């Protein structure tokens, strides 16, 4: 498994970031969070940050043209050649097919996808507790709508491809980590 990539899928607040960090350390691969890359660009006031800010603040997806090349470049780094974890990408079907094409072009082995399943009620409570700038009630609602409209179709997409593992994320972080370690063999 360490030879290939892993995509962490799941609604906002499912615990993707926390779990991806732990699994990345365990597999010795980089944890690549597109949300974190965008937040850093916004903090630093880079051109990308300026273009992305309104979308991120409102809980909408940034346009694909801001994110696709960024991911392609990040996966090209030397630290990502033995594997990687993507957290927050892909977020829609066109991002997923971009990733598939990219990996095929680069002759990467097939990647795995883990889907963290958590009911809405639990997500909203968790996000309100987290208190990030884009974690107020209105923006949370937007992010959930965006998730159901654009990201959740990826569950079907990867089920058809046959590389999806669903994991119950409505448990303590330690229990979720144990389940993920079992699925991902680390
Ligand atoms: P996250 O940290 O994954 O919850 O992402 C925070 C915000 O960054 C999202 O609400 C989007 O505005 C933006 N974002 C992160 N990843 C992507 C992506 N793959 N495509 C478009 N927008 C993204």
PDB file of C-alpha atoms and ligand atoms in Angstrom:
ATOM      1  CA  UNK A   1       0.000   0.000   0.000  1.00  0.00           C
ATOM      2  CA  UNK A   2       2.821   2.434   0.808  1.00  0.00           C
ATOM      3  CA  UNK A   3       3.828   2.386  -2.852  1.00  0.00           C
ATOM      4  CA  UNK A   4       0.600   3.970  -3.986  1.00  0.00           C
ATOM      5  CA  UNK A   5      -1.531   6.972  -3.258  1.00  0.00           C
ATOM      6  CA  UNK A   6      -4.542   7.285  -1.011  1.00  0.00           C
ATOM      7  CA  UNK A   7      -7.424   9.710  -1.347  1.00  0.00           C
ATOM      8  CA  UNK A   8      -9.328  10.694   1.804  1.00  0.00           C
ATOM      9  CA  UNK A   9     -12.938  11.345   0.957  1.00  0.00           C
ATOM     10  CA  UNK A  10     -15.707  12.510   3.255  1.00  0.00           C
ATOM     11  CA  UNK A  11     -17.836  15.504   4.198  1.00  0.00           C
ATOM     12  CA  UNK A  12     -16.390  18.546   5.994  1.00  0.00           C
ATOM     13  CA  UNK A  13     -15.890  17.656   9.628  1.00  0.00           C
ATOM     14  CA  UNK A  14     -15.524  13.908   8.999  1.00  0.00           C
ATOM     15  CA  UNK A  15     -12.008  13.938  10.460  1.00  0.00           C
ATOM     16  CA  UNK A  16     -10.120  13.659   7.157  1.00  0.00           C
ATOM     17  CA  UNK A  17      -7.346  16.070   8.158  1.00  0.00           C
ATOM     18  CA  UNK A  18      -6.677  14.508  11.555  1.00  0.00           C
ATOM     19  CA  UNK A  19      -6.730  10.957  10.267  1.00  0.00           C
ATOM     20  CA  UNK A  20      -4.809  11.713   7.064  1.00  0.00           C
ATOM     21  CA  UNK A  21      -2.021  13.238   9.153  1.00  0.00           C
ATOM     22  CA  UNK A  22      -1.711  10.098  11.307  1.00  0.00           C
ATOM     23  CA  UNK A  23      -1.857   7.663   8.396  1.00  0.00           C
ATOM     24  CA  UNK A  24       0.658   9.728   6.389  1.00  0.00           C
ATOM     25  CA  UNK A  25       3.126   9.554   9.289  1.00  0.00           C
ATOM     26  CA  UNK A  26       2.534   5.834   9.598  1.00  0.00           C
ATOM     27  CA  UNK A  27       3.154   5.196   5.883  1.00  0.00           C
ATOM     28  CA  UNK A  28       5.972   7.797   5.626  1.00  0.00           C
ATOM     29  CA  UNK A  29       4.261   9.635   2.804  1.00  0.00           C
ATOM     30  CA  UNK A  30       3.313  13.321   2.532  1.00  0.00           C
ATOM     31  CA  UNK A  31      -0.117  14.496   3.678  1.00  0.00           C
ATOM     32  CA  UNK A  32      -1.346  16.853   0.976  1.00  0.00           C
ATOM     33  CA  UNK A  33      -4.331  18.969   2.013  1.00  0.00           C
ATOM     34  CA  UNK A  34      -5.590  21.300  -0.711  1.00  0.00           C
ATOM     35  CA  UNK A  35      -7.571  23.261   1.906  1.00  0.00           C
ATOM     36  CA  UNK A  36      -4.375  23.789   3.914  1.00  0.00           C
ATOM     37  CA  UNK A  37      -2.442  24.846   0.789  1.00  0.00           C
ATOM     38  CA  UNK A  38      -5.180  27.394   0.006  1.00  0.00           C
ATOM     39  CA  UNK A  39      -5.341  28.698   3.593  1.00  0.00           C
ATOM     40  CA  UNK A  40      -1.574  29.161   3.595  1.00  0.00           C
ATOM     41  CA  UNK A  41      -1.723  31.028   0.263  1.00  0.00           C
ATOM     42  CA  UNK A  42      -4.426  33.282   1.736  1.00  0.00           C
ATOM     43  CA  UNK A  43      -2.363  33.902   4.906  1.00  0.00           C
ATOM     44  CA  UNK A  44       0.678  34.773   2.814  1.00  0.00           C
ATOM     45  CA  UNK A  45      -1.298  36.951   0.412  1.00  0.00           C
ATOM     46  CA  UNK A  46       0.005  35.205  -2.733  1.00  0.00           C
ATOM     47  CA  UNK A  47      -1.795  35.641  -6.096  1.00  0.00           C
ATOM     48  CA  UNK A  48      -3.397  32.205  -5.565  1.00  0.00           C
ATOM     49  CA  UNK A  49      -4.507  33.314  -2.107  1.00  0.00           C
ATOM     50  CA  UNK A  50      -6.133  36.448  -3.489  1.00  0.00           C
ATOM     51  CA  UNK A  51      -8.011  34.479  -6.130  1.00  0.00           C
ATOM     52  CA  UNK A  52      -9.111  31.761  -3.687  1.00  0.00           C
ATOM     53  CA  UNK A  53     -10.134  33.826  -0.666  1.00  0.00           C
ATOM     54  CA  UNK A  54     -13.787  34.620  -1.435  1.00  0.00           C
ATOM     55  CA  UNK A  55     -14.541  31.018  -2.392  1.00  0.00           C
ATOM     56  CA  UNK A  56     -12.909  29.604   0.724  1.00  0.00           C
ATOM     57  CA  UNK A  57     -14.535  32.183   3.014  1.00  0.00           C
ATOM     58  CA  UNK A  58     -17.973  31.410   1.595  1.00  0.00           C
ATOM     59  CA  UNK A  59     -17.549  27.636   1.588  1.00  0.00           C
ATOM     60  CA  UNK A  60     -17.647  27.267  -2.191  1.00  0.00           C
ATOM     61  CA  UNK A  61     -15.160  25.261  -4.226  1.00  0.00           C
ATOM     62  CA  UNK A  62     -12.392  27.287  -5.812  1.00  0.00           C
ATOM     63  CA  UNK A  63     -12.464  26.954  -9.631  1.00  0.00           C
ATOM     64  CA  UNK A  64     -10.736  23.853 -10.986  1.00  0.00           C
ATOM     65  CA  UNK A  65      -8.183  25.934 -12.869  1.00  0.00           C
ATOM     66  CA  UNK A  66      -6.791  27.186  -9.552  1.00  0.00           C
ATOM     67  CA  UNK A  67      -6.351  23.722  -8.110  1.00  0.00           C
ATOM     68  CA  UNK A  68      -5.580  21.159 -10.836  1.00  0.00           C
ATOM     69  CA  UNK A  69      -2.070  22.271 -11.795  1.00  0.00           C
ATOM     70  CA  UNK A  70      -1.255  22.902  -8.164  1.00  0.00           C
ATOM     71  CA  UNK A  71      -2.027  19.266  -7.321  1.00  0.00           C
ATOM     72  CA  UNK A  72      -0.212  17.969 -10.427  1.00  0.00           C
ATOM     73  CA  UNK A  73       2.871  19.908  -9.380  1.00  0.00           C
ATOM     74  CA  UNK A  74       2.679  18.831  -5.727  1.00  0.00           C
ATOM     75  CA  UNK A  75       2.444  15.141  -6.717  1.00  0.00           C
ATOM     76  CA  UNK A  76       5.558  15.628  -8.832  1.00  0.00           C
ATOM     77  CA  UNK A  77       7.749  16.502  -5.809  1.00  0.00           C
ATOM     78  CA  UNK A  78      10.388  13.966  -4.877  1.00  0.00           C
ATOM     79  CA  UNK A  79       8.737  13.314  -1.490  1.00  0.00           C
ATOM     80  CA  UNK A  80       5.592  12.044  -3.223  1.00  0.00           C
ATOM     81  CA  UNK A  81       7.186   9.430  -5.441  1.00  0.00           C
ATOM     82  CA  UNK A  82       6.691   6.541  -2.991  1.00  0.00           C
ATOM     83  CA  UNK A  83       3.109   7.449  -2.188  1.00  0.00           C
ATOM     84  CA  UNK A  84       0.955  10.294  -0.915  1.00  0.00           C
ATOM     85  CA  UNK A  85      -2.271  11.076   0.866  1.00  0.00           C
ATOM     86  CA  UNK A  86      -4.620  13.571  -0.700  1.00  0.00           C
ATOM     87  CA  UNK A  87      -7.030  15.221   1.732  1.00  0.00           C
ATOM     88  CA  UNK A  88      -9.717  17.455   0.206  1.00  0.00           C
ATOM     89  CA  UNK A  89      -8.917  16.552  -3.400  1.00  0.00           C
ATOM     90  CA  UNK A  90     -10.674  15.488  -5.571  1.00  0.00           C
ATOM     91  CA  UNK A  91     -13.828  17.422  -4.658  1.00  0.00           C
ATOM     92  CA  UNK A  92     -15.818  16.843  -7.872  1.00  0.00           C
ATOM     93  CA  UNK A  93     -15.938  14.389 -10.754  1.00  0.00           C
ATOM     94  CA  UNK A  94     -13.791  16.480 -13.084  1.00  0.00           C
ATOM     95  CA  UNK A  95     -11.041  16.704 -10.446  1.00  0.00           C
ATOM     96  CA  UNK A  96     -11.260  12.917  -9.997  1.00  0.00           C
ATOM     97  CA  UNK A  97     -10.908  12.221 -13.694  1.00  0.00           C
ATOM     98  CA  UNK A  98      -8.041  14.731 -13.886  1.00  0.00           C
ATOM     99  CA  UNK A  99      -6.290  12.769 -11.127  1.00  0.00           C
ATOM    100  CA  UNK A 100      -6.939   9.448 -12.869  1.00  0.00           C
ATOM    101  CA  UNK A 101      -5.509  10.769 -16.148  1.00  0.00           C
ATOM    102  CA  UNK A 102      -2.508  12.285 -14.407  1.00  0.00           C
ATOM    103  CA  UNK A 103      -1.630   9.081 -12.570  1.00  0.00           C
ATOM    104  CA  UNK A 104      -2.116   6.987 -15.686  1.00  0.00           C
ATOM    105  CA  UNK A 105       0.147   9.318 -17.691  1.00  0.00           C
ATOM    106  CA  UNK A 106       2.801   9.036 -14.993  1.00  0.00           C
ATOM    107  CA  UNK A 107       2.396   5.240 -14.799  1.00  0.00           C
ATOM    108  CA  UNK A 108       1.498   5.290 -11.104  1.00  0.00           C
ATOM    109  CA  UNK A 109      -0.065   2.172  -9.600  1.00  0.00           C
ATOM    110  CA  UNK A 110      -3.803   2.409  -8.840  1.00  0.00           C
ATOM    111  CA  UNK A 111      -4.691   4.517  -5.818  1.00  0.00           C
ATOM    112  CA  UNK A 112      -7.013   3.660  -2.942  1.00  0.00           C
ATOM    113  CA  UNK A 113      -9.858   5.797  -1.671  1.00  0.00           C
ATOM    114  CA  UNK A 114     -11.171   5.826   1.888  1.00  0.00           C
ATOM    115  CA  UNK A 115     -14.511   7.386   2.592  1.00  0.00           C
ATOM    116  CA  UNK A 116     -15.135   8.528   6.161  1.00  0.00           C
ATOM    117  CA  UNK A 117     -18.855   8.257   6.870  1.00  0.00           C
ATOM    118  CA  UNK A 118     -20.346  10.609   9.479  1.00  0.00           C
ATOM    119  CA  UNK A 119     -24.004  11.740   9.860  1.00  0.00           C
ATOM    120  CA  UNK A 120     -24.794  15.436   9.216  1.00  0.00           C
ATOM    121  CA  UNK A 121     -25.837  16.211  12.772  1.00  0.00           C
ATOM    122  CA  UNK A 122     -22.471  15.045  14.094  1.00  0.00           C
ATOM    123  CA  UNK A 123     -20.615  16.981  11.372  1.00  0.00           C
ATOM    124  CA  UNK A 124     -22.326  20.273  12.209  1.00  0.00           C
ATOM    125  CA  UNK A 125     -21.602  19.884  15.937  1.00  0.00           C
ATOM    126  CA  UNK A 126     -17.960  19.050  15.246  1.00  0.00           C
ATOM    127  CA  UNK A 127     -17.470  21.972  12.833  1.00  0.00           C
ATOM    128  CA  UNK A 128     -19.052  24.467  15.228  1.00  0.00           C
ATOM    129  CA  UNK A 129     -16.680  23.274  17.939  1.00  0.00           C
ATOM    130  CA  UNK A 130     -13.643  23.542  15.640  1.00  0.00           C
ATOM    131  CA  UNK A 131     -14.234  27.244  15.053  1.00  0.00           C
ATOM    132  CA  UNK A 132     -12.111  27.810  11.947  1.00  0.00           C
ATOM    133  CA  UNK A 133     -12.875  31.041  10.024  1.00  0.00           C
ATOM    134  CA  UNK A 134     -15.063  29.101   7.560  1.00  0.00           C
ATOM    135  CA  UNK A 135     -16.795  27.177  10.372  1.00  0.00           C
ATOM    136  CA  UNK A 136     -19.686  29.538  11.134  1.00  0.00           C
ATOM    137  CA  UNK A 137     -23.220  28.222  10.658  1.00  0.00           C
ATOM    138  CA  UNK A 138     -23.973  29.771   7.281  1.00  0.00           C
ATOM    139  CA  UNK A 139     -20.681  28.741   5.709  1.00  0.00           C
ATOM    140  CA  UNK A 140     -20.990  25.240   7.179  1.00  0.00           C
ATOM    141  CA  UNK A 141     -24.384  24.935   5.501  1.00  0.00           C
ATOM    142  CA  UNK A 142     -22.838  25.973   2.164  1.00  0.00           C
ATOM    143  CA  UNK A 143     -20.018  23.507   2.553  1.00  0.00           C
ATOM    144  CA  UNK A 144     -22.437  20.662   3.235  1.00  0.00           C
ATOM    145  CA  UNK A 145     -24.579  21.607   0.197  1.00  0.00           C
ATOM    146  CA  UNK A 146     -21.421  21.750  -1.942  1.00  0.00           C
ATOM    147  CA  UNK A 147     -20.354  18.396  -0.540  1.00  0.00           C
ATOM    148  CA  UNK A 148     -23.660  16.679  -1.360  1.00  0.00           C
ATOM    149  CA  UNK A 149     -23.976  18.276  -4.804  1.00  0.00           C
ATOM    150  CA  UNK A 150     -20.418  18.011  -6.042  1.00  0.00           C
ATOM    151  CA  UNK A 151     -18.290  15.722  -3.882  1.00  0.00           C
ATOM    152  CA  UNK A 152     -20.586  12.887  -2.799  1.00  0.00           C
ATOM    153  CA  UNK A 153     -21.039  11.680  -6.434  1.00  0.00           C
ATOM    154  CA  UNK A 154     -17.421  10.547  -6.079  1.00  0.00           C
ATOM    155  CA  UNK A 155     -18.625   7.727  -3.803  1.00  0.00           C
ATOM    156  CA  UNK A 156     -20.382   6.262  -6.827  1.00  0.00           C
ATOM    157  CA  UNK A 157     -17.481   7.119  -9.111  1.00  0.00           C
ATOM    158  CA  UNK A 158     -14.963   5.202  -6.994  1.00  0.00           C
ATOM    159  CA  UNK A 159     -17.380   2.382  -6.146  1.00  0.00           C
ATOM    160  CA  UNK A 160     -17.638   1.746  -9.901  1.00  0.00           C
ATOM    161  CA  UNK A 161     -13.862   1.865 -10.224  1.00  0.00           C
ATOM    162  CA  UNK A 162     -13.657  -0.632  -7.355  1.00  0.00           C
ATOM    163  CA  UNK A 163     -11.137   1.199  -5.175  1.00  0.00           C
ATOM    164  CA  UNK A 164     -13.396   2.636  -2.445  1.00  0.00           C
ATOM    165  CA  UNK A 165     -13.216   1.588   1.214  1.00  0.00           C
ATOM    166  CA  UNK A 166     -15.880   3.042   3.480  1.00  0.00           C
ATOM    167  CA  UNK A 167     -15.020   3.519   7.139  1.00  0.00           C
ATOM    168  CA  UNK A 168     -17.401   4.571   9.903  1.00  0.00           C
ATOM    169  CA  UNK A 169     -16.074   7.937  11.076  1.00  0.00           C
ATOM    170  CA  UNK A 170     -18.689   8.385  13.796  1.00  0.00           C
ATOM    171  CA  UNK A 171     -16.484   6.985  16.557  1.00  0.00           C
ATOM    172  CA  UNK A 172     -13.654   8.241  18.719  1.00  0.00           C
ATOM    173  CA  UNK A 173     -10.597   9.410  16.744  1.00  0.00           C
ATOM    174  CA  UNK A 174      -8.595   6.460  18.107  1.00  0.00           C
ATOM    175  CA  UNK A 175     -11.188   3.955  16.941  1.00  0.00           C
ATOM    176  CA  UNK A 176     -11.288   5.536  13.481  1.00  0.00           C
ATOM    177  CA  UNK A 177      -7.479   5.439  13.278  1.00  0.00           C
ATOM    178  CA  UNK A 178      -7.464   1.737  14.164  1.00  0.00           C
ATOM    179  CA  UNK A 179     -10.061   0.967  11.495  1.00  0.00           C
ATOM    180  CA  UNK A 180      -8.104   2.956   8.889  1.00  0.00           C
ATOM    181  CA  UNK A 181      -4.838   1.274   9.799  1.00  0.00           C
ATOM    182  CA  UNK A 182      -6.476  -2.077   9.266  1.00  0.00           C
ATOM    183  CA  UNK A 183      -7.911  -1.114   5.869  1.00  0.00           C
ATOM    184  CA  UNK A 184      -4.695   0.564   4.715  1.00  0.00           C
ATOM    185  CA  UNK A 185      -2.382  -2.028   6.270  1.00  0.00           C
ATOM    186  CA  UNK A 186      -0.101   0.266   8.213  1.00  0.00           C
TER     187      UNK A 186
HETATM  188  P1  LIG B   1     -10.907  21.856   3.501  1.00  0.00           P
HETATM  189  O1  LIG B   1      -9.775  22.273   4.378  1.00  0.00           O
HETATM  190  O2  LIG B   1     -10.614  20.608   2.691  1.00  0.00           O
HETATM  191  O3  LIG B   1     -12.212  21.773   4.230  1.00  0.00           O
HETATM  192  O4  LIG B   1     -11.090  23.017   2.409  1.00  0.00           O
HETATM  193  C1  LIG B   1     -11.413  24.334   2.786  1.00  0.00           C
HETATM  194  C2  LIG B   1     -11.884  25.100   1.570  1.00  0.00           C
HETATM  195  O5  LIG B   1     -10.856  25.158   0.579  1.00  0.00           O
HETATM  196  C3  LIG B   1     -13.092  24.516   0.846  1.00  0.00           C
HETATM  197  O6  LIG B   1     -14.316  24.900   1.436  1.00  0.00           O
HETATM  198  C4  LIG B   1     -12.909  25.100  -0.563  1.00  0.00           C
HETATM  199  O7  LIG B   1     -13.289  26.459  -0.603  1.00  0.00           O
HETATM  200  C5  LIG B   1     -11.397  25.054  -0.738  1.00  0.00           C
HETATM  201  N1  LIG B   1     -10.924  23.780  -1.334  1.00  0.00           N
HETATM  202  C6  LIG B   1     -10.153  22.829  -0.740  1.00  0.00           C
HETATM  203  N2  LIG B   1      -9.898  21.822  -1.575  1.00  0.00           N
HETATM  204  C7  LIG B   1     -10.509  22.127  -2.744  1.00  0.00           C
HETATM  205  C8  LIG B   1     -10.619  21.463  -4.006  1.00  0.00           C
HETATM  206  N3  LIG B   1     -10.065  20.271  -4.224  1.00  0.00           N
HETATM  207  N4  LIG B   1     -11.337  22.080  -4.977  1.00  0.00           N
HETATM  208  C9  LIG B   1     -11.918  23.289  -4.776  1.00  0.00           C
HETATM  209  N5  LIG B   1     -11.866  23.949  -3.612  1.00  0.00           N
HETATM  210  C10 LIG B   1     -11.162  23.383  -2.598  1.00  0.00           C
END
